[in-house]
C-alpha cells in the first residue's frame, strides 16, 4: 500500500470487504470477455456513474494494461451516450406526465 492511496473501504466491515475483493478478482479475470474488454467496460461504467475514485483507478489500470488513449476515448464516448440516454428517458417521462405529445420527425 502506498501512503497516498485512498482508503475508500476503511469503514467497510472486514468480511464485506473480503467478499467484495473476491468478487472483483473473480469478475475481472479472463473469461468469456478478455481482461482488456472488461477493463474498458469498468472504465466506461465508472465514467457514466460518476464514480471519480473508480474512474481514476480504472484509467491507471487501463494505461498499465497497455490500453491506448484512443480505446479509452471510445469507451468513454460510448458511456457518455448511454448516460445521455437517461436524460432522454427523463424527458419522455416529463412529456407523458405533462401530456405533451410531439412528433418532430427526428427519429
mmCIF file of C-alpha atoms in Angstrom:
data_model
loop_
_atom_site.group_PDB
_atom_site.id
_atom_site.type_symbol
_atom_site.label_atom_id
_atom_site.label_comp_id
_atom_site.label_asym_id
_atom_site.label_seq_id
_atom_site.Cartn_x
_atom_site.Cartn_y
_atom_site.Cartn_z
ATOM 1 C CA UNK A 1 0.000 0.000 0.000
ATOM 2 C CA UNK A 2 1.202 3.482 -0.798
ATOM 3 C CA UNK A 3 0.885 6.422 1.564
ATOM 4 C CA UNK A 4 -1.316 8.416 -0.827
ATOM 5 C CA UNK A 5 -3.657 5.531 -1.659
ATOM 6 C CA UNK A 6 -7.308 6.282 -0.980
ATOM 7 C CA UNK A 7 -8.734 4.314 1.910
ATOM 8 C CA UNK A 8 -12.238 4.274 0.497
ATOM 9 C CA UNK A 9 -13.019 0.955 2.158
ATOM 10 C CA UNK A 10 -11.619 1.869 5.579
ATOM 11 C CA UNK A 11 -15.074 1.953 7.166
ATOM 12 C CA UNK A 12 -16.331 -1.212 5.485
ATOM 13 C CA UNK A 13 -16.683 -4.286 7.713
ATOM 14 C CA UNK A 14 -13.809 -6.738 7.147
ATOM 15 C CA UNK A 15 -15.946 -9.644 5.937
ATOM 16 C CA UNK A 16 -17.839 -7.419 3.472
ATOM 17 C CA UNK A 17 -14.537 -6.020 2.206
ATOM 18 C CA UNK A 18 -13.186 -9.544 1.737
ATOM 19 C CA UNK A 19 -16.291 -10.598 -0.211
ATOM 20 C CA UNK A 20 -16.094 -7.503 -2.439
ATOM 21 C CA UNK A 21 -12.417 -8.097 -3.203
ATOM 22 C CA UNK A 22 -13.113 -11.753 -4.053
ATOM 23 C CA UNK A 23 -15.973 -10.692 -6.321
ATOM 24 C CA UNK A 24 -13.811 -8.080 -8.054
ATOM 25 C CA UNK A 25 -10.984 -10.557 -8.589
ATOM 26 C CA UNK A 26 -13.352 -13.223 -9.936
ATOM 27 C CA UNK A 27 -15.123 -10.894 -12.358
ATOM 28 C CA UNK A 28 -12.022 -9.164 -13.714
ATOM 29 C CA UNK A 29 -10.107 -12.256 -14.807
ATOM 30 C CA UNK A 30 -10.242 -13.646 -18.332
ATOM 31 C CA UNK A 31 -13.492 -15.405 -19.133
ATOM 32 C CA UNK A 32 -15.990 -15.051 -21.965
ATOM 33 C CA UNK A 33 -14.610 -11.493 -22.173
ATOM 34 C CA UNK A 34 -10.894 -10.829 -22.002
ATOM 35 C CA UNK A 35 -9.430 -8.640 -19.249
ATOM 36 C CA UNK A 36 -8.926 -5.696 -21.617
ATOM 37 C CA UNK A 37 -12.586 -5.661 -22.634
ATOM 38 C CA UNK A 38 -13.660 -5.962 -19.008
ATOM 39 C CA UNK A 39 -11.398 -3.078 -18.034
ATOM 40 C CA UNK A 40 -12.846 -0.874 -20.796
ATOM 41 C CA UNK A 41 -16.354 -1.730 -19.568
ATOM 42 C CA UNK A 42 -15.352 -0.866 -15.995
ATOM 43 C CA UNK A 43 -13.853 2.395 -17.228
ATOM 44 C CA UNK A 44 -16.993 3.350 -19.132
ATOM 45 C CA UNK A 45 -19.312 2.440 -16.264
ATOM 46 C CA UNK A 46 -17.132 4.428 -13.854
ATOM 47 C CA UNK A 47 -17.399 7.462 -16.121
ATOM 48 C CA UNK A 48 -21.154 7.067 -16.644
ATOM 49 C CA UNK A 49 -21.933 6.612 -12.948
ATOM 50 C CA UNK A 50 -19.686 9.463 -11.841
ATOM 51 C CA UNK A 51 -17.520 7.346 -9.546
ATOM 52 C CA UNK A 52 -14.415 9.550 -9.519
ATOM 53 C CA UNK A 53 -12.253 7.180 -7.498
ATOM 54 C CA UNK A 54 -13.272 4.286 -9.737
ATOM 55 C CA UNK A 55 -12.552 6.318 -12.862
ATOM 56 C CA UNK A 56 -9.084 7.322 -11.660
ATOM 57 C CA UNK A 57 -8.262 3.750 -10.722
ATOM 58 C CA UNK A 58 -9.529 2.307 -13.990
ATOM 59 C CA UNK A 59 -7.691 4.950 -16.021
ATOM 60 C CA UNK A 60 -4.438 3.999 -14.288
ATOM 61 C CA UNK A 61 -5.131 0.294 -14.684
ATOM 62 C CA UNK A 62 -6.065 0.739 -18.362
ATOM 63 C CA UNK A 63 -2.823 2.522 -19.148
ATOM 64 C CA UNK A 64 -0.848 -0.073 -17.175
ATOM 65 C CA UNK A 65 -2.507 -2.822 -19.256
ATOM 66 C CA UNK A 66 -1.450 -1.096 -22.479
ATOM 67 C CA UNK A 67 -4.893 0.165 -23.416
ATOM 68 C CA UNK A 68 -4.466 3.075 -25.811
ATOM 69 C CA UNK A 69 -5.797 6.595 -25.400
ATOM 70 C CA UNK A 70 -7.991 6.057 -28.461
ATOM 71 C CA UNK A 71 -9.536 2.967 -26.837
ATOM 72 C CA UNK A 72 -10.106 4.910 -23.618
ATOM 73 C CA UNK A 73 -11.707 7.790 -25.551
ATOM 74 C CA UNK A 74 -14.015 5.388 -27.354
ATOM 75 C CA UNK A 75 -15.082 3.630 -24.136
ATOM 76 C CA UNK A 76 -15.854 6.979 -22.501
ATOM 77 C CA UNK A 77 -17.730 8.185 -25.602
ATOM 78 C CA UNK A 78 -19.945 5.091 -25.522
ATOM 79 C CA UNK A 79 -20.547 5.579 -21.795
ATOM 80 C CA UNK A 80 -21.441 9.230 -22.389
ATOM 81 C CA UNK A 81 -24.024 8.194 -24.972
ATOM 82 C CA UNK A 82 -25.615 5.715 -22.590
ATOM 83 C CA UNK A 83 -25.598 8.280 -19.772
ATOM 84 C CA UNK A 84 -27.206 10.838 -22.102
ATOM 85 C CA UNK A 85 -29.995 8.360 -22.807
ATOM 86 C CA UNK A 86 -31.089 8.691 -19.176
ATOM 87 C CA UNK A 87 -31.822 12.356 -19.868
ATOM 88 C CA UNK A 88 -33.869 11.410 -22.905
ATOM 89 C CA UNK A 89 -35.810 8.942 -20.766
ATOM 90 C CA UNK A 90 -36.425 11.720 -18.244
ATOM 91 C CA UNK A 91 -37.857 13.981 -20.947
ATOM 92 C CA UNK A 92 -40.119 11.133 -22.097
ATOM 93 C CA UNK A 93 -41.429 10.780 -18.538
ATOM 94 C CA UNK A 94 -41.900 14.555 -18.245
ATOM 95 C CA UNK A 95 -43.721 14.681 -21.585
ATOM 96 C CA UNK A 96 -46.056 11.877 -20.514
ATOM 97 C CA UNK A 97 -46.769 13.461 -17.122
ATOM 98 C CA UNK A 98 -47.406 16.848 -18.718
ATOM 99 C CA UNK A 99 -49.478 15.419 -21.554
ATOM 100 C CA UNK A 100 -47.083 16.706 -24.187
ATOM 101 C CA UNK A 101 -47.114 14.761 -27.431
ATOM 102 C CA UNK A 102 -44.659 15.685 -30.128
ATOM 103 C CA UNK A 103 -43.694 14.135 -33.399
ATOM 104 C CA UNK A 104 -40.962 16.259 -34.844
ATOM 105 C CA UNK A 105 -39.793 13.547 -37.228
ATOM 106 C CA UNK A 106 -36.254 13.310 -35.825
ATOM 107 C CA UNK A 107 -36.407 9.550 -35.172
#
